[in-house]
PDB file of C-alpha atoms and ligand atoms in Angstrom:
ATOM      1  CA  MET A 536     -23.909-112.679  13.765  1.00 48.00           C
ATOM      2  CA  ILE A 537     -24.163-109.727  11.496  1.00 47.00           C
ATOM      3  CA  ASP A 538     -21.318-112.188   9.252  1.00 53.00           C
ATOM      4  CA  HIS A 539     -23.536-115.175   9.434  1.00 54.00           C
ATOM      5  CA  CYS A 540     -26.687-113.109   8.165  1.00 46.00           C
ATOM      6  CA  TYR A 541     -24.998-111.456   5.226  1.00 50.00           C
ATOM      7  CA  ARG A 542     -23.473-114.613   4.287  1.00 55.00           C
ATOM      8  CA  ARG A 543     -27.009-116.130   4.375  1.00 52.00           C
ATOM      9  CA  LEU A 544     -28.990-113.638   2.132  1.00 44.00           C
ATOM     10  CA  LEU A 545     -25.422-113.226  -0.268  1.00 48.00           C
ATOM     11  CA  GLU A 546     -26.255-117.305  -1.057  1.00 54.00           C
ATOM     12  CA  GLY A 547     -30.008-116.491  -1.288  1.00 48.00           C
ATOM     13  CA  GLY A 548     -29.171-114.002  -3.778  1.00 47.00           C
ATOM     14  CA  VAL A 549     -26.417-116.495  -6.115  1.00 47.00           C
ATOM     15  CA  HIS A 550     -29.247-119.211  -5.458  1.00 51.00           C
ATOM     16  CA  MET A 551     -32.246-116.902  -6.684  1.00 43.00           C
ATOM     17  CA  LEU A 552     -29.660-115.588  -9.663  1.00 43.00           C
ATOM     18  CA  LYS A 553     -28.769-119.367 -10.525  1.00 49.00           C
ATOM     19  CA  ASP A 554     -32.519-120.255 -10.547  1.00 44.00           C
ATOM     20  CA  PHE A 555     -33.181-116.883 -12.649  1.00 40.00           C
ATOM     21  CA  PHE A 556     -30.878-118.000 -15.485  1.00 42.00           C
ATOM     22  CA  SER A 557     -31.312-121.758 -15.817  1.00 47.00           C
ATOM     23  CA  GLY A 558     -35.089-121.748 -15.800  1.00 43.00           C
ATOM     24  CA  ARG A 559     -35.032-118.347 -18.019  1.00 43.00           C
ATOM     25  CA  LYS A 560     -33.012-120.822 -20.519  1.00 42.00           C
ATOM     26  CA  LYS A 561     -34.917-123.871 -20.326  1.00 42.00           C
ATOM     27  CA  ASP A 562     -38.486-122.468 -20.476  1.00 43.00           C
ATOM     28  CA  ALA A 563     -37.866-119.513 -22.808  1.00 43.00           C
ATOM     29  CA  ALA A 564     -40.575-120.916 -25.176  1.00 48.00           C
ATOM     30  CA  VAL A 565     -42.996-121.287 -21.892  1.00 49.00           C
ATOM     31  CA  PRO A 566     -44.130-118.064 -20.692  1.00 49.00           C
ATOM     32  CA  SER A 567     -45.712-118.213 -16.866  1.00 52.00           C
ATOM     33  CA  GLU A 568     -49.479-118.089 -15.972  1.00 51.00           C
ATOM     34  CA  LYS A 569     -48.999-114.605 -15.257  1.00 51.00           C
ATOM     35  CA  ALA A 570     -47.350-113.524 -18.506  1.00 49.00           C
ATOM     36  CA  LYS A 571     -50.176-115.865 -20.008  1.00 48.00           C
ATOM     37  CA  LYS A 572     -52.766-113.759 -19.205  1.00 50.00           C
ATOM     38  CA  ASP A 573     -51.097-110.724 -20.346  1.00 51.00           C
ATOM     39  CA  VAL A 574     -51.022-111.298 -23.614  1.00 50.00           C
ATOM     40  CA  PRO A 575     -53.873-110.652 -25.900  1.00 56.00           C
ATOM     41  CA  GLU A 576     -56.380-114.185 -26.963  1.00 60.00           C
ATOM     42  CA  GLY A 577     -55.369-115.628 -29.904  1.00 79.00           C
ATOM     43  CA  LEU A 578     -51.897-113.817 -30.214  1.00 92.00           C
ATOM     44  CA  MET A 579     -50.216-117.242 -28.317  1.00 93.00           C
ATOM     45  CA  GLN A 580     -50.988-121.169 -29.389  1.00 92.00           C
ATOM     46  CA  LYS A 581     -50.170-124.077 -26.804  1.00 93.00           C
ATOM     47  CA  CYS A 582     -48.754-127.228 -28.414  1.00 95.00           C
ATOM     48  CA  PRO A 583     -51.369-130.010 -27.452  1.00 94.00           C
ATOM     49  CA  ASN A 584     -48.390-132.312 -27.961  1.00 95.00           C
ATOM     50  CA  CYS A 585     -45.538-131.176 -25.873  1.00 97.00           C
ATOM     51  CA  ASN A 586     -47.802-128.337 -24.027  1.00 96.00           C
ATOM     52  CA  LYS A 587     -45.212-125.502 -25.307  1.00 96.00           C
ATOM     53  CA  ILE A 588     -47.113-122.286 -26.221  1.00 95.00           C
ATOM     54  CA  PHE A 589     -45.424-120.346 -29.041  1.00 96.00           C
ATOM     55  CA  TYR A 590     -46.702-117.033 -30.946  1.00 95.00           C
ATOM     56  CA  ARG A 591     -49.399-117.819 -33.574  1.00 94.00           C
ATOM     57  CA  LYS A 592     -47.292-115.686 -35.890  1.00 94.00           C
ATOM     58  CA  GLU A 593     -44.155-118.633 -35.468  1.00 95.00           C
ATOM     59  CA  LEU A 594     -46.670-121.583 -35.672  1.00 95.00           C
ATOM     60  CA  LYS A 595     -47.506-119.411 -39.219  1.00 94.00           C
ATOM     61  CA  ASN A 596     -44.507-119.146 -40.401  1.00 95.00           C
ATOM     62  CA  ASN A 597     -43.525-122.801 -39.313  1.00 97.00           C
ATOM     63  CA  LEU A 598     -46.822-124.078 -41.331  1.00 96.00           C
ATOM     64  CA  TYR A 599     -48.429-124.836 -38.091  1.00 96.00           C
ATOM     65  CA  VAL A 600     -45.890-127.103 -37.088  1.00 97.00           C
ATOM     66  CA  CYS A 601     -44.755-127.320 -33.860  1.00 97.00           C
ATOM     67  CA  PRO A 602     -40.996-125.873 -33.816  1.00 97.00           C
ATOM     68  CA  ALA A 603     -40.219-128.315 -30.453  1.00 97.00           C
ATOM     69  CA  CYS A 604     -41.804-131.760 -31.086  1.00 97.00           C
ATOM     70  CA  ASP A 605     -42.679-131.697 -34.759  1.00 96.00           C
ATOM     71  CA  PHE A 606     -46.643-131.993 -34.252  1.00 97.00           C
ATOM     72  CA  HIS A 607     -48.688-130.917 -37.160  1.00 97.00           C
ATOM     73  CA  HIS A 608     -50.867-128.401 -35.962  1.00 95.00           C
ATOM     74  CA  ARG A 609     -54.832-128.809 -37.676  1.00 95.00           C
ATOM     75  CA  LEU A 610     -55.023-126.515 -40.498  1.00 95.00           C
ATOM     76  CA  ASN A 611     -58.735-124.874 -41.423  1.00 96.00           C
ATOM     77  CA  ALA A 612     -59.258-125.262 -45.291  1.00 97.00           C
ATOM     78  CA  TRP A 613     -57.998-121.465 -46.369  1.00 97.00           C
ATOM     79  CA  GLU A 614     -54.654-121.727 -44.195  1.00 96.00           C
ATOM     80  CA  ARG A 615     -53.907-124.970 -46.399  1.00 97.00           C
ATOM     81  CA  ILE A 616     -54.510-123.586 -49.490  1.00 98.00           C
ATOM     82  CA  HIS A 617     -52.737-120.195 -49.030  1.00 96.00           C
ATOM     83  CA  ASN A 618     -49.694-122.621 -47.880  1.00 95.00           C
ATOM     84  CA  LEU A 619     -49.631-124.523 -51.216  1.00 97.00           C
ATOM     85  CA  PHE A 620     -51.054-122.394 -53.931  1.00 98.00           C
ATOM     86  CA  ASP A 621     -49.161-119.562 -55.688  1.00 97.00           C
ATOM     87  CA  GLN A 622     -50.355-116.233 -54.222  1.00 95.00           C
ATOM     88  CA  ASP A 623     -53.299-115.229 -56.334  1.00 97.00           C
ATOM     89  CA  THR A 624     -53.756-118.220 -58.316  1.00 98.00           C
ATOM     90  CA  VAL A 625     -56.566-119.633 -56.633  1.00 98.00           C
ATOM     91  CA  GLU A 626     -60.215-119.664 -57.951  1.00 98.00           C
ATOM     92  CA  GLU A 627     -63.316-121.344 -56.083  1.00 98.00           C
ATOM     93  CA  TRP A 628     -65.685-123.223 -57.036  1.00 98.00           C
ATOM     94  CA  ASP A 629     -69.421-123.530 -55.790  1.00 98.00           C
ATOM     95  CA  ALA A 630     -68.559-121.374 -52.865  1.00 96.00           C
ATOM     96  CA  THR A 631     -72.464-120.828 -52.095  1.00 95.00           C
ATOM     97  CA  LEU A 632     -73.751-124.591 -52.231  1.00 96.00           C
ATOM     98  CA  THR A 633     -75.238-125.209 -48.909  1.00 95.00           C
ATOM     99  CA  SER A 634     -76.762-128.396 -47.686  1.00 93.00           C
ATOM    100  CA  ASN A 635     -80.585-128.749 -47.373  1.00 91.00           C
ATOM    101  CA  ASN A 636     -82.251-130.332 -44.257  1.00 95.00           C
ATOM    102  CA  PRO A 637     -83.546-133.076 -46.401  1.00 94.00           C
ATOM    103  CA  LEU A 638     -84.553-135.736 -43.646  1.00 95.00           C
ATOM    104  CA  ASP A 639     -86.394-132.513 -41.428  1.00 96.00           C
ATOM    105  CA  PHE A 640     -83.613-133.846 -38.580  1.00 97.00           C
ATOM    106  CA  PRO A 641     -83.965-131.608 -35.735  1.00 97.00           C
ATOM    107  CA  ASP A 642     -81.725-128.487 -34.881  1.00 97.00           C
ATOM    108  CA  TYR A 643     -80.074-129.066 -37.982  1.00 97.00           C
ATOM    109  CA  GLU A 644     -80.444-125.938 -40.237  1.00 97.00           C
ATOM    110  CA  GLU A 645     -79.715-124.313 -36.443  1.00 97.00           C
ATOM    111  CA  LYS A 646     -76.111-125.999 -36.325  1.00 97.00           C
ATOM    112  CA  LEU A 647     -75.223-125.483 -40.206  1.00 97.00           C
ATOM    113  CA  ALA A 648     -76.308-121.706 -39.337  1.00 97.00           C
ATOM    114  CA  LYS A 649     -73.710-121.844 -36.758  1.00 97.00           C
ATOM    115  CA  ASP A 650     -70.929-123.597 -38.331  1.00 97.00           C
ATOM    116  CA  GLN A 651     -71.364-121.570 -41.363  1.00 97.00           C
ATOM    117  CA  SER A 652     -70.579-118.060 -39.121  1.00 97.00           C
ATOM    118  CA  LYS A 653     -67.974-119.927 -37.128  1.00 97.00           C
ATOM    119  CA  THR A 654     -65.902-120.713 -39.960  1.00 97.00           C
ATOM    120  CA  LYS A 655     -66.862-118.331 -42.608  1.00 96.00           C
ATOM    121  CA  LEU A 656     -67.705-121.685 -44.966  1.00 97.00           C
ATOM    122  CA  SER A 657     -70.502-122.808 -46.226  1.00 96.00           C
ATOM    123  CA  GLU A 658     -69.531-126.494 -46.067  1.00 97.00           C
ATOM    124  CA  ALA A 659     -67.126-128.618 -44.597  1.00 98.00           C
ATOM    125  CA  ALA A 660     -65.191-128.706 -47.882  1.00 98.00           C
ATOM    126  CA  VAL A 661     -63.472-125.851 -50.492  1.00 98.00           C
ATOM    127  CA  THR A 662     -63.045-126.882 -54.050  1.00 98.00           C
ATOM    128  CA  GLY A 663     -61.757-125.151 -56.743  1.00 98.00           C
ATOM    129  CA  LYS A 664     -58.405-124.487 -58.628  1.00 98.00           C
ATOM    130  CA  GLY A 665     -54.768-123.046 -58.856  1.00 98.00           C
ATOM    131  CA  THR A 666     -51.277-123.532 -59.308  1.00 98.00           C
ATOM    132  CA  ILE A 667     -48.396-125.372 -57.053  1.00 98.00           C
ATOM    133  CA  HIS A 668     -45.100-123.880 -58.302  1.00 96.00           C
ATOM    134  CA  GLY A 669     -46.838-123.420 -61.616  1.00 96.00           C
ATOM    135  CA  PHE A 670     -48.730-126.298 -62.259  1.00 97.00           C
ATOM    136  CA  GLU A 671     -52.489-126.058 -62.542  1.00 97.00           C
ATOM    137  CA  THR A 672     -54.597-128.323 -60.557  1.00 98.00           C
ATOM    138  CA  ALA A 673     -57.996-129.021 -59.468  1.00 98.00           C
ATOM    139  CA  PHE A 674     -58.118-129.200 -55.602  1.00 98.00           C
ATOM    140  CA  CYS A 675     -60.494-130.096 -52.573  1.00 98.00           C
ATOM    141  CA  VAL A 676     -59.491-129.360 -49.291  1.00 98.00           C
ATOM    142  CA  MET A 677     -61.862-130.462 -46.292  1.00 98.00           C
ATOM    143  CA  ASP A 678     -62.533-128.109 -42.979  1.00 98.00           C
ATOM    144  CA  SER A 679     -62.825-130.663 -39.486  1.00 96.00           C
ATOM    145  CA  ARG A 680     -64.258-127.344 -37.917  1.00 96.00           C
ATOM    146  CA  PHE A 681     -67.677-127.517 -39.811  1.00 97.00           C
ATOM    147  CA  ARG A 682     -69.635-130.264 -38.434  1.00 97.00           C
ATOM    148  CA  MET A 683     -66.580-132.310 -37.580  1.00 96.00           C
ATOM    149  CA  GLY A 684     -65.798-132.114 -41.485  1.00 96.00           C
ATOM    150  CA  SER A 685     -68.310-134.800 -41.822  1.00 97.00           C
ATOM    151  CA  MET A 686     -69.409-135.679 -45.308  1.00 96.00           C
ATOM    152  CA  GLY A 687     -73.370-134.608 -46.461  1.00 96.00           C
ATOM    153  CA  SER A 688     -74.907-134.190 -49.616  1.00 97.00           C
ATOM    154  CA  VAL A 689     -73.267-131.047 -50.563  1.00 97.00           C
ATOM    155  CA  VAL A 690     -69.309-132.202 -49.807  1.00 97.00           C
ATOM    156  CA  GLY A 691     -70.212-135.158 -51.914  1.00 97.00           C
ATOM    157  CA  GLU A 692     -71.863-133.058 -54.902  1.00 98.00           C
ATOM    158  CA  LYS A 693     -68.740-130.712 -54.805  1.00 98.00           C
ATOM    159  CA  ILE A 694     -66.144-133.240 -55.067  1.00 98.00           C
ATOM    160  CA  ALA A 695     -68.431-134.543 -57.833  1.00 98.00           C
ATOM    161  CA  ARG A 696     -68.506-131.390 -59.622  1.00 98.00           C
ATOM    162  CA  ALA A 697     -64.811-130.651 -58.953  1.00 98.00           C
ATOM    163  CA  LEU A 698     -63.499-133.719 -60.683  1.00 98.00           C
ATOM    164  CA  GLU A 699     -66.008-133.341 -63.434  1.00 98.00           C
ATOM    165  CA  ASN A 700     -64.673-129.475 -63.818  1.00 98.00           C
ATOM    166  CA  ALA A 701     -60.900-131.056 -63.456  1.00 98.00           C
ATOM    167  CA  LYS A 702     -61.758-133.852 -66.224  1.00 97.00           C
ATOM    168  CA  GLU A 703     -63.148-131.053 -68.556  1.00 97.00           C
ATOM    169  CA  ILE A 704     -59.851-128.289 -68.296  1.00 97.00           C
ATOM    170  CA  GLY A 705     -57.674-131.759 -68.580  1.00 96.00           C
ATOM    171  CA  ILE A 706     -55.989-130.844 -65.113  1.00 97.00           C
ATOM    172  CA  PRO A 707     -55.146-133.184 -62.047  1.00 98.00           C
ATOM    173  CA  PHE A 708     -57.077-133.351 -59.015  1.00 98.00           C
ATOM    174  CA  ILE A 709     -55.442-132.985 -54.981  1.00 98.00           C
ATOM    175  CA  ILE A 710     -57.779-133.742 -52.236  1.00 98.00           C
ATOM    176  CA  PHE A 711     -56.818-132.887 -48.438  1.00 98.00           C
ATOM    177  CA  THR A 712     -59.316-135.133 -46.246  1.00 98.00           C
ATOM    178  CA  ALA A 713     -59.967-134.481 -42.702  1.00 97.00           C
ATOM    179  CA  SER A 714     -63.761-136.040 -41.693  1.00 96.00           C
ATOM    180  CA  GLY A 715     -65.593-137.421 -38.764  1.00 94.00           C
ATOM    181  CA  GLY A 716     -67.094-139.710 -41.718  1.00 94.00           C
ATOM    182  CA  ALA A 717     -70.646-139.399 -42.803  1.00 95.00           C
ATOM    183  CA  ARG A 718     -72.807-136.946 -41.793  1.00 96.00           C
ATOM    184  CA  MET A 719     -75.651-138.113 -39.027  1.00 95.00           C
ATOM    185  CA  GLN A 720     -78.362-135.568 -39.990  1.00 97.00           C
ATOM    186  CA  GLU A 721     -78.370-136.488 -43.737  1.00 97.00           C
ATOM    187  CA  GLY A 722     -78.389-140.141 -42.916  1.00 95.00           C
ATOM    188  CA  VAL A 723     -78.732-142.225 -45.936  1.00 96.00           C
ATOM    189  CA  LEU A 724     -78.094-139.547 -48.243  1.00 96.00           C
ATOM    190  CA  SER A 725     -74.901-139.146 -47.074  1.00 96.00           C
ATOM    191  CA  LEU A 726     -73.965-142.640 -47.297  1.00 96.00           C
ATOM    192  CA  MET A 727     -74.662-142.017 -50.512  1.00 96.00           C
ATOM    193  CA  GLN A 728     -71.789-139.893 -51.388  1.00 97.00           C
ATOM    194  CA  MET A 729     -69.330-142.885 -50.868  1.00 96.00           C
ATOM    195  CA  THR A 730     -70.507-144.370 -54.431  1.00 97.00           C
ATOM    196  CA  LYS A 731     -71.062-140.733 -55.754  1.00 97.00           C
ATOM    197  CA  THR A 732     -67.656-139.745 -55.484  1.00 97.00           C
ATOM    198  CA  SER A 733     -66.007-143.417 -55.727  1.00 97.00           C
ATOM    199  CA  ILE A 734     -67.864-143.170 -59.231  1.00 98.00           C
ATOM    200  CA  ALA A 735     -66.723-139.551 -60.293  1.00 98.00           C
ATOM    201  CA  ILE A 736     -63.092-140.576 -59.721  1.00 98.00           C
ATOM    202  CA  LYS A 737     -63.556-143.402 -61.386  1.00 98.00           C
ATOM    203  CA  ARG A 738     -64.602-141.312 -64.795  1.00 98.00           C
ATOM    204  CA  PHE A 739     -61.767-138.752 -63.853  1.00 98.00           C
ATOM    205  CA  SER A 740     -59.316-141.318 -63.860  1.00 97.00           C
ATOM    206  CA  ASP A 741     -60.288-143.350 -67.089  1.00 97.00           C
ATOM    207  CA  SER A 742     -60.054-140.033 -68.987  1.00 96.00           C
ATOM    208  CA  GLY A 743     -56.274-140.119 -67.739  1.00 96.00           C
ATOM    209  CA  GLY A 744     -56.443-137.436 -64.493  1.00 97.00           C
ATOM    210  CA  LEU A 745     -54.314-137.833 -62.137  1.00 98.00           C
ATOM    211  CA  PHE A 746     -56.107-137.943 -58.529  1.00 98.00           C
ATOM    212  CA  ILE A 747     -53.845-137.902 -55.571  1.00 98.00           C
ATOM    213  CA  SER A 748     -55.292-137.852 -52.007  1.00 98.00           C
ATOM    214  CA  VAL A 749     -53.502-136.755 -49.049  1.00 98.00           C
ATOM    215  CA  MET A 750     -55.287-137.853 -45.507  1.00 98.00           C
ATOM    216  CA  THR A 751     -55.079-135.119 -42.242  1.00 98.00           C
ATOM    217  CA  HIS A 752     -55.912-135.843 -39.076  1.00 96.00           C
ATOM    218  CA  PRO A 753     -57.995-136.758 -38.912  1.00 96.00           C
ATOM    219  CA  THR A 754     -59.522-138.792 -41.861  1.00 97.00           C
ATOM    220  CA  THR A 755     -62.339-141.668 -40.918  1.00 95.00           C
ATOM    221  CA  GLY A 756     -65.407-143.055 -41.433  1.00 95.00           C
ATOM    222  CA  GLY A 757     -67.039-142.999 -44.775  1.00 94.00           C
ATOM    223  CA  VAL A 758     -64.365-140.313 -46.204  1.00 96.00           C
ATOM    224  CA  SER A 759     -61.370-143.381 -45.283  1.00 95.00           C
ATOM    225  CA  ALA A 760     -63.581-145.915 -46.825  1.00 94.00           C
ATOM    226  CA  SER A 761     -64.392-143.992 -50.399  1.00 95.00           C
ATOM    227  CA  PHE A 762     -62.583-141.048 -52.096  1.00 96.00           C
ATOM    228  CA  ALA A 763     -59.889-140.606 -49.351  1.00 96.00           C
ATOM    229  CA  SER A 764     -58.178-144.156 -49.870  1.00 96.00           C
ATOM    230  CA  LEU A 765     -58.837-144.144 -54.054  1.00 97.00           C
ATOM    231  CA  GLY A 766     -55.519-141.724 -55.279  1.00 97.00           C
ATOM    232  CA  ASP A 767     -53.038-142.672 -57.748  1.00 97.00           C
ATOM    233  CA  TYR A 768     -50.863-141.804 -54.666  1.00 98.00           C
ATOM    234  CA  ASN A 769     -52.022-141.409 -51.093  1.00 98.00           C
ATOM    235  CA  PHE A 770     -50.711-139.573 -48.697  1.00 98.00           C
ATOM    236  CA  ALA A 771     -50.485-138.513 -45.063  1.00 98.00           C
ATOM    237  CA  GLU A 772     -49.476-136.106 -42.909  1.00 98.00           C
ATOM    238  CA  PRO A 773     -47.219-137.428 -39.992  1.00 97.00           C
ATOM    239  CA  LYS A 774     -49.403-138.966 -36.871  1.00 96.00           C
ATOM    240  CA  ALA A 775     -52.899-138.547 -38.798  1.00 97.00           C
ATOM    241  CA  LEU A 776     -55.246-140.787 -37.256  1.00 96.00           C
ATOM    242  CA  ILE A 777     -56.810-142.787 -40.132  1.00 96.00           C
ATOM    243  CA  GLY A 778     -59.130-145.236 -40.174  1.00 95.00           C
ATOM    244  CA  PHE A 779     -62.771-146.682 -40.594  1.00 93.00           C
ATOM    245  CA  ALA A 780     -64.662-147.799 -37.409  1.00 92.00           C
ATOM    246  CA  GLY A 781     -63.201-146.626 -33.750  1.00 89.00           C
ATOM    247  CA  ARG A 782     -60.563-148.754 -31.975  1.00 90.00           C
ATOM    248  CA  ARG A 783     -62.681-149.522 -29.394  1.00 91.00           C
ATOM    249  CA  ILE A 784     -65.514-150.965 -31.577  1.00 92.00           C
ATOM    250  CA  ILE A 785     -62.948-153.231 -33.456  1.00 93.00           C
ATOM    251  CA  GLU A 786     -61.314-154.138 -30.143  1.00 94.00           C
ATOM    252  CA  GLN A 787     -64.661-155.727 -28.637  1.00 94.00           C
ATOM    253  CA  THR A 788     -65.508-157.121 -32.042  1.00 94.00           C
ATOM    254  CA  ILE A 789     -62.156-159.160 -32.733  1.00 94.00           C
ATOM    255  CA  ARG A 790     -61.967-159.360 -28.925  1.00 94.00           C
ATOM    256  CA  GLU A 791     -58.024-158.426 -29.148  1.00 93.00           C
ATOM    257  CA  LYS A 792     -55.789-155.838 -27.839  1.00 93.00           C
ATOM    258  CA  LEU A 793     -54.869-153.463 -30.934  1.00 93.00           C
ATOM    259  CA  PRO A 794     -51.062-151.981 -31.300  1.00 91.00           C
ATOM    260  CA  LYS A 795     -51.182-148.250 -29.883  1.00 89.00           C
ATOM    261  CA  ASP A 796     -50.059-146.780 -33.393  1.00 90.00           C
ATOM    262  CA  PHE A 797     -52.987-148.586 -34.542  1.00 93.00           C
ATOM    263  CA  GLN A 798     -54.442-146.127 -37.156  1.00 94.00           C
ATOM    264  CA  THR A 799     -51.649-143.695 -36.961  1.00 96.00           C
ATOM    265  CA  ALA A 800     -50.395-142.780 -40.826  1.00 97.00           C
ATOM    266  CA  GLU A 801     -47.178-144.788 -39.698  1.00 97.00           C
ATOM    267  CA  PHE A 802     -48.867-147.985 -38.920  1.00 96.00           C
ATOM    268  CA  LEU A 803     -50.445-147.455 -42.510  1.00 96.00           C
ATOM    269  CA  LEU A 804     -47.629-146.694 -44.050  1.00 97.00           C
ATOM    270  CA  ASN A 805     -45.895-150.110 -42.868  1.00 97.00           C
ATOM    271  CA  HIS A 806     -48.763-151.634 -43.966  1.00 95.00           C
ATOM    272  CA  GLY A 807     -48.843-150.814 -47.425  1.00 96.00           C
ATOM    273  CA  GLN A 808     -51.826-148.936 -46.993  1.00 95.00           C
ATOM    274  CA  LEU A 809     -50.251-145.379 -47.632  1.00 97.00           C
ATOM    275  CA  ASP A 810     -47.394-144.919 -50.104  1.00 98.00           C
ATOM    276  CA  LYS A 811     -45.735-141.558 -48.102  1.00 98.00           C
ATOM    277  CA  VAL A 812     -46.259-139.876 -44.852  1.00 98.00           C
ATOM    278  CA  VAL A 813     -45.760-136.254 -45.982  1.00 98.00           C
ATOM    279  CA  HIS A 814     -44.018-133.631 -43.607  1.00 98.00           C
ATOM    280  CA  ARG A 815     -46.341-130.310 -44.592  1.00 98.00           C
ATOM    281  CA  HIS A 816     -42.667-128.742 -45.122  1.00 97.00           C
ATOM    282  CA  GLU A 817     -42.170-131.211 -47.738  1.00 98.00           C
ATOM    283  CA  MET A 818     -45.617-131.276 -49.327  1.00 98.00           C
ATOM    284  CA  LYS A 819     -45.178-128.571 -51.775  1.00 97.00           C
ATOM    285  CA  ARG A 820     -42.321-129.843 -53.116  1.00 97.00           C
ATOM    286  CA  LEU A 821     -43.475-133.113 -53.679  1.00 98.00           C
ATOM    287  CA  LEU A 822     -46.635-132.602 -55.103  1.00 98.00           C
ATOM    288  CA  SER A 823     -45.350-130.274 -57.497  1.00 97.00           C
ATOM    289  CA  SER A 824     -42.634-132.798 -58.307  1.00 96.00           C
ATOM    290  CA  LEU A 825     -45.637-135.252 -59.199  1.00 97.00           C
ATOM    291  CA  LEU A 826     -47.657-132.489 -61.259  1.00 97.00           C
ATOM    292  CA  LEU A 827     -44.488-132.012 -63.114  1.00 95.00           C
ATOM    293  CA  MET A 828     -43.949-135.641 -63.915  1.00 93.00           C
ATOM    294  CA  HIS A 829     -47.706-135.933 -64.823  1.00 91.00           C
ATOM    295  CA  THR A 830     -47.645-133.078 -67.015  1.00 85.00           C
ATOM    296  CA  GLU A 831     -47.837-134.111 -70.940  1.00 71.00           C
ATOM    297  CA  GLY A 832     -44.715-133.170 -72.876  1.00 59.00           C
ATOM    298  CA  VAL A 833     -42.147-132.299 -69.842  1.00 56.00           C
ATOM    299  CA  GLU A 834     -39.731-134.578 -68.596  1.00 54.00           C
ATOM    300  CA  SER A 835     -39.046-134.893 -64.777  1.00 47.00           C
ATOM    301  CA  HIS A 836     -35.671-133.677 -63.634  1.00 50.00           C
ATOM    302  CA  GLU A 837     -35.858-135.102 -60.018  1.00 48.00           C
TER     303      GLU A 837
HETATM  304 ZN1   ZN B1622     -45.109-129.281 -29.291  1.00 96.57          ZN
END
């Protein structure tokens, strides 16, 4: 009897050890619920695609690309700028330009103030200039945390002004879009930014300027239908949602089921609407190569 009990205990222990070691290896990146509660908030981040949890620092060092499944996490405007531009080369333009409430839309001022305090941005786009591997370029980077990156009068104005500046200095222009489309609180004034930015791009282009558009997740509505699609090169990050109207509205209108990957960067590439889907790790190298190619008097070795 004692022998039997002893054997059972021993077997139990072996099983426990087996579970411990096999489990530890497999779930190395996933701390237990208790462990999750033990870590200070903001230290860990969960990948929405594969549900694994990583140290924010690890994700940051990997440019916020999931080490397990390659999912490209959203970047805020300054994270993207810091990742892309050479250190201490960035000069911001029109940093204090903010929206009014031209249509007296209820609660709009409060919503703007809330987003300003949350994001530390004055609006949904940051513009300026800096260098990438030594090549100077103007830029606009949109931030989807601010009113879903929607395009109001200030976003349009900042882009138009930045294009004018780039034209004057004689440098290329790169835009990173992330937008839910037009800003409903500014109604028709918001829609007018589509024309305004498109004309500004045409003027910039006529002066010989290089305009590169990089669409990031998500780029939809009036932004995808205007400046985001007008690049001399149109790029996108992997799996980014890019489209004008939503899937359901299109399906109801054309009375057809759409493919599963409809409105993804890869689908658009396969249908000729994009020049390349660019992994975030490749972005800096690709952009600097293009800037090199388009720099007068310099021959590309790429
Ligand atoms: Zn993942």
